[in-house]
CSV table of C-alpha atoms in Angstrom, one decimal:
chain,number,residue,atom,x,y,z
J,1,MET,CA,73.8,30.3,-35.5
J,2,ARG,CA,71.5,28.7,-38.1
J,3,GLN,CA,73.4,25.4,-37.7
J,4,ASN,CA,72.8,25.5,-33.9
J,5,CYS,CA,69.1,26.2,-34.4
J,6,LYS,CA,68.8,23.3,-36.8
J,7,ILE,CA,70.6,21.0,-34.4
J,8,ALA,CA,68.4,22.2,-31.5
J,9,LEU,CA,65.2,21.7,-33.6
J,10,LEU,CA,66.3,18.2,-34.7
J,11,SER,CA,67.0,17.3,-31.1
J,12,PHE,CA,63.6,18.6,-30.0
J,13,VAL,CA,61.9,16.6,-32.7
J,14,LEU,CA,63.9,13.5,-31.9
J,15,VAL,CA,63.1,13.7,-28.2
J,16,GLY,CA,59.4,14.2,-28.9
J,17,TRP,CA,59.4,11.3,-31.3
J,18,LEU,CA,61.1,9.0,-28.7
J,19,GLY,CA,58.6,10.2,-26.1
J,20,LEU,CA,55.7,9.3,-28.3
J,21,ILE,CA,57.2,5.8,-28.9
J,22,SER,CA,57.7,5.3,-25.2
J,23,VAL,CA,54.1,6.3,-24.4
J,24,GLY,CA,52.9,4.0,-27.1
J,25,VAL,CA,54.9,1.1,-25.9
J,26,PHE,CA,53.8,1.7,-22.3
J,27,GLU,CA,50.1,1.8,-23.3
J,28,LEU,CA,50.5,-1.3,-25.4
J,29,ASN,CA,52.1,-3.1,-22.5
J,30,GLN,CA,49.4,-2.0,-20.2
J,31,TYR,CA,46.7,-3.3,-22.5
J,32,SER,CA,48.5,-6.6,-23.0
J,33,TYR,CA,48.3,-7.3,-19.3
J,34,THR,CA,44.9,-5.8,-18.5
J,35,PRO,CA,42.5,-8.7,-17.9
J,36,GLY,CA,39.0,-8.9,-19.2
J,37,ALA,CA,35.9,-9.2,-17.0
J,38,PRO,CA,35.7,-12.4,-14.9
J,39,GLU,CA,32.8,-14.8,-15.1
J,40,SER,CA,29.8,-14.2,-12.9
J,41,GLY,CA,31.0,-16.4,-10.0
J,42,LEU,CA,28.9,-19.5,-10.2
J,43,SER,CA,30.0,-22.3,-7.8
J,44,ASP,CA,28.5,-25.4,-9.5
J,45,TRP,CA,27.6,-26.7,-12.9
J,46,PRO,CA,24.5,-24.9,-14.0
J,47,ALA,CA,21.6,-27.3,-13.4
J,48,LYS,CA,19.6,-25.9,-16.3
J,49,SER,CA,22.3,-26.3,-18.9
J,50,SER,CA,21.8,-28.8,-21.6
J,51,LEU,CA,25.5,-29.1,-22.1
J,52,ILE,CA,26.4,-32.5,-20.8
J,53,ARG,CA,29.0,-32.7,-18.0
J,54,GLN,CA,31.4,-35.7,-17.8
J,55,SER,CA,29.6,-38.4,-16.0
J,56,ASP,CA,32.3,-41.0,-15.2
J,57,GLY,CA,33.9,-39.1,-12.4
J,58,ARG,CA,36.4,-37.2,-14.5
J,59,PRO,CA,36.5,-33.4,-14.5
J,60,THR,CA,35.0,-31.3,-17.2
J,61,VAL,CA,36.9,-28.3,-18.8
J,62,VAL,CA,35.0,-25.6,-20.6
J,63,MET,CA,36.6,-22.8,-22.6
J,64,PHE,CA,34.6,-19.9,-24.1
J,65,LEU,CA,35.9,-18.1,-27.3
J,66,HIS,CA,34.9,-15.2,-29.5
J,67,PRO,CA,35.6,-16.4,-33.1
J,68,LYS,CA,37.2,-13.1,-34.1
J,69,CYS,CA,39.3,-12.4,-31.0
J,70,PRO,CA,43.0,-12.3,-32.0
J,71,CYS,CA,44.1,-12.6,-28.4
J,72,SER,CA,42.5,-16.0,-28.2
J,73,ARG,CA,44.8,-17.7,-30.7
J,74,ALA,CA,47.3,-18.0,-27.8
J,75,SER,CA,44.6,-19.5,-25.6
J,76,VAL,CA,43.8,-22.1,-28.2
J,77,ASP,CA,47.5,-22.9,-28.5
J,78,GLU,CA,47.8,-23.4,-24.8
J,79,LEU,CA,44.7,-25.5,-24.7
J,80,ALA,CA,46.4,-27.8,-27.3
J,81,ASN,CA,49.5,-28.0,-25.1
J,82,LEU,CA,47.3,-28.7,-22.0
J,83,GLN,CA,45.5,-31.4,-23.8
J,84,THR,CA,48.7,-33.0,-24.9
J,85,GLU,CA,49.8,-33.2,-21.2
J,86,THR,CA,46.5,-34.5,-19.9
J,87,THR,CA,44.9,-36.5,-22.7
J,88,GLY,CA,41.9,-38.4,-21.5
J,89,LEU,CA,41.9,-37.0,-17.9
J,90,ALA,CA,38.9,-34.7,-18.5
J,91,LYS,CA,36.1,-33.9,-20.9
J,92,VAL,CA,37.1,-30.7,-22.8
J,93,VAL,CA,34.5,-28.5,-24.5
J,94,VAL,CA,35.1,-25.3,-26.4
J,95,LEU,CA,32.1,-23.0,-26.8
J,96,PHE,CA,32.2,-20.4,-29.6
J,97,LEU,CA,30.0,-17.4,-29.3
J,98,LYS,CA,27.7,-16.9,-32.4
J,99,PRO,CA,26.3,-13.4,-32.4
J,100,GLU,CA,22.7,-13.5,-33.7
J,101,SER,CA,23.4,-11.5,-36.8
J,102,TRP,CA,26.4,-13.7,-37.9
J,103,SER,CA,26.2,-16.6,-40.2
J,104,THR,CA,27.6,-20.0,-39.1
J,105,ALA,CA,30.4,-19.6,-41.7
J,106,GLU,CA,31.6,-16.4,-40.0
J,107,VAL,CA,31.9,-18.2,-36.7
J,108,GLU,CA,33.6,-21.3,-38.1
J,109,GLY,CA,36.8,-19.5,-39.1
J,110,GLU,CA,40.4,-19.8,-38.2
J,111,LEU,CA,39.9,-20.4,-34.5
J,112,TRP,CA,37.2,-23.0,-35.1
J,113,LYS,CA,39.4,-24.9,-37.5
J,114,THR,CA,42.4,-24.7,-35.2
J,115,VAL,CA,40.4,-26.2,-32.3
J,116,SER,CA,39.2,-29.0,-34.6
J,117,LEU,CA,42.9,-30.1,-34.8
J,118,ILE,CA,43.1,-30.7,-31.0
J,119,PRO,CA,42.4,-34.4,-30.2
J,120,GLY,CA,39.6,-35.1,-27.8
J,121,VAL,CA,38.1,-31.6,-27.8
J,122,GLU,CA,34.5,-30.9,-28.5
J,123,ARG,CA,33.3,-27.7,-30.3
J,124,ARG,CA,29.9,-26.1,-30.0
J,125,LEU,CA,28.3,-22.8,-31.0
J,126,TYR,CA,26.2,-20.8,-28.6
J,127,THR,CA,24.3,-17.5,-28.7
J,128,LYS,CA,23.5,-15.0,-26.0
J,129,GLY,CA,20.5,-16.1,-24.0
J,130,THR,CA,21.1,-19.8,-24.5
J,131,ASP,CA,22.0,-22.2,-21.8
J,132,ALA,CA,25.7,-21.7,-22.4
J,133,SER,CA,25.2,-18.2,-21.1
J,134,LEU,CA,24.3,-19.7,-17.7
J,135,PHE,CA,28.1,-20.2,-17.1
J,136,GLY,CA,28.5,-16.4,-17.0
J,137,ALA,CA,31.6,-16.1,-19.2
J,138,LYS,CA,32.3,-12.6,-20.3
J,139,THR,CA,35.8,-12.7,-21.8
J,140,SER,CA,37.1,-14.8,-24.7
J,141,GLY,CA,39.6,-17.4,-23.3
J,142,GLN,CA,37.6,-17.9,-20.1
J,143,VAL,CA,38.2,-21.5,-18.8
J,144,LEU,CA,36.1,-23.2,-16.2
J,145,VAL,CA,37.0,-26.5,-14.6
J,146,PHE,CA,34.4,-28.6,-12.7
J,147,ASP,CA,35.3,-31.7,-10.7
J,148,GLY,CA,33.5,-35.0,-11.1
J,149,GLU,CA,30.7,-33.9,-8.9
J,150,GLY,CA,30.0,-30.7,-10.8
J,151,GLN,CA,31.7,-28.3,-8.4
J,152,LYS,CA,33.7,-25.5,-9.9
J,153,VAL,CA,37.4,-25.8,-9.0
J,154,PHE,CA,39.0,-23.3,-11.3
J,155,SER,CA,38.1,-20.1,-13.2
J,156,GLY,CA,40.4,-18.0,-15.3
J,157,GLY,CA,42.6,-17.9,-18.4
J,158,ILE,CA,45.5,-20.0,-19.5
J,159,THR,CA,47.7,-17.3,-20.9
J,160,ALA,CA,49.9,-14.8,-19.0
J,161,GLY,CA,48.8,-11.9,-21.2
J,162,ARG,CA,46.8,-11.0,-24.3
J,163,GLY,CA,48.1,-13.1,-27.1
J,164,GLU,CA,51.0,-14.3,-25.0
J,165,LYS,CA,52.0,-17.9,-25.7
J,166,GLY,CA,54.0,-20.1,-23.3
J,167,ARG,CA,53.4,-21.6,-19.9
J,168,SER,CA,51.2,-19.7,-17.5
J,169,ALA,CA,49.9,-20.1,-14.0
J,170,GLY,CA,46.5,-21.1,-15.3
J,171,ARG,CA,47.8,-23.8,-17.5
J,172,ASN,CA,50.0,-25.1,-14.8
J,173,ILE,CA,47.2,-25.2,-12.2
J,174,ILE,CA,44.8,-27.1,-14.5
J,175,SER,CA,47.5,-29.5,-15.6
J,176,SER,CA,48.5,-30.3,-12.0
J,177,TYR,CA,44.8,-30.7,-10.9
J,178,LEU,CA,43.9,-33.1,-13.7
J,179,LYS,CA,47.0,-35.2,-13.0
J,180,THR,CA,46.8,-35.2,-9.2
J,181,GLY,CA,43.2,-34.2,-8.3
J,182,GLU,CA,44.6,-31.6,-5.9
J,183,LEU,CA,43.6,-28.0,-6.1
J,184,GLU,CA,42.4,-25.2,-3.9
J,185,ARG,CA,38.7,-25.0,-4.7
J,186,GLY,CA,37.4,-21.9,-6.2
J,187,LYS,CA,40.8,-20.9,-7.6
J,188,GLN,CA,40.4,-17.9,-9.9
J,189,LEU,CA,42.9,-16.2,-12.2
J,190,PRO,CA,42.5,-13.3,-14.7
J,191,VAL,CA,41.5,-13.9,-18.3
J,192,PHE,CA,43.2,-12.0,-21.1
J,193,GLY,CA,41.0,-11.7,-24.2
J,194,CYS,CA,38.3,-9.8,-26.0
J,195,SER,CA,34.9,-9.2,-24.5
J,196,LEU,CA,32.2,-11.8,-25.3
J,197,LEU,CA,29.6,-9.0,-24.9
J,198,GLU,CA,30.9,-6.9,-27.9
J,199,ARG,CA,31.0,-7.4,-31.6
J,200,HIS,CA,34.4,-8.1,-33.3
J,201,ARG,CA,34.3,-8.8,-37.0
J,202,SER,CA,37.9,-8.0,-38.0
């Protein structure tokens, strides 16, 4: 009888443990594919921005990053891959959020250094309330593409999930556009990353 009770108790504990693991895996999976807030929906290059748009007819690609967002390491990797495929076809700028209470050293960490290794990509810092905020980016990994006339032709991310490396719809769309000039205007895809409106120091 005692042996049966022990077996029953062990089975109960095992089932409960497996249930907790299943719930955890499900929630993690849900989080991985839950997009962040989209940008505010501007249609053209912000006229008041001091950020210089490409002026020779080539498109301009702008990515926004939170320096401490672990999800955005994959976005940077995919930007590097995109740049390899389309070198010289667009001006590419990466804007790093610098919270007002942070030092420059805190911002210029791993992601900043990784971006510096991508040929042809400019890096800049921005703080809330500056002209970079005119673009309305709310999620780290947000990419905006403007054509040679300053019209927005793409908005979204270039990863398929949070921290997920590999080809994605966003990367494919931008790559194809820069090579052919063909794209449905206003194309918008989800962005998978940390909020640019919250603090992340870890």
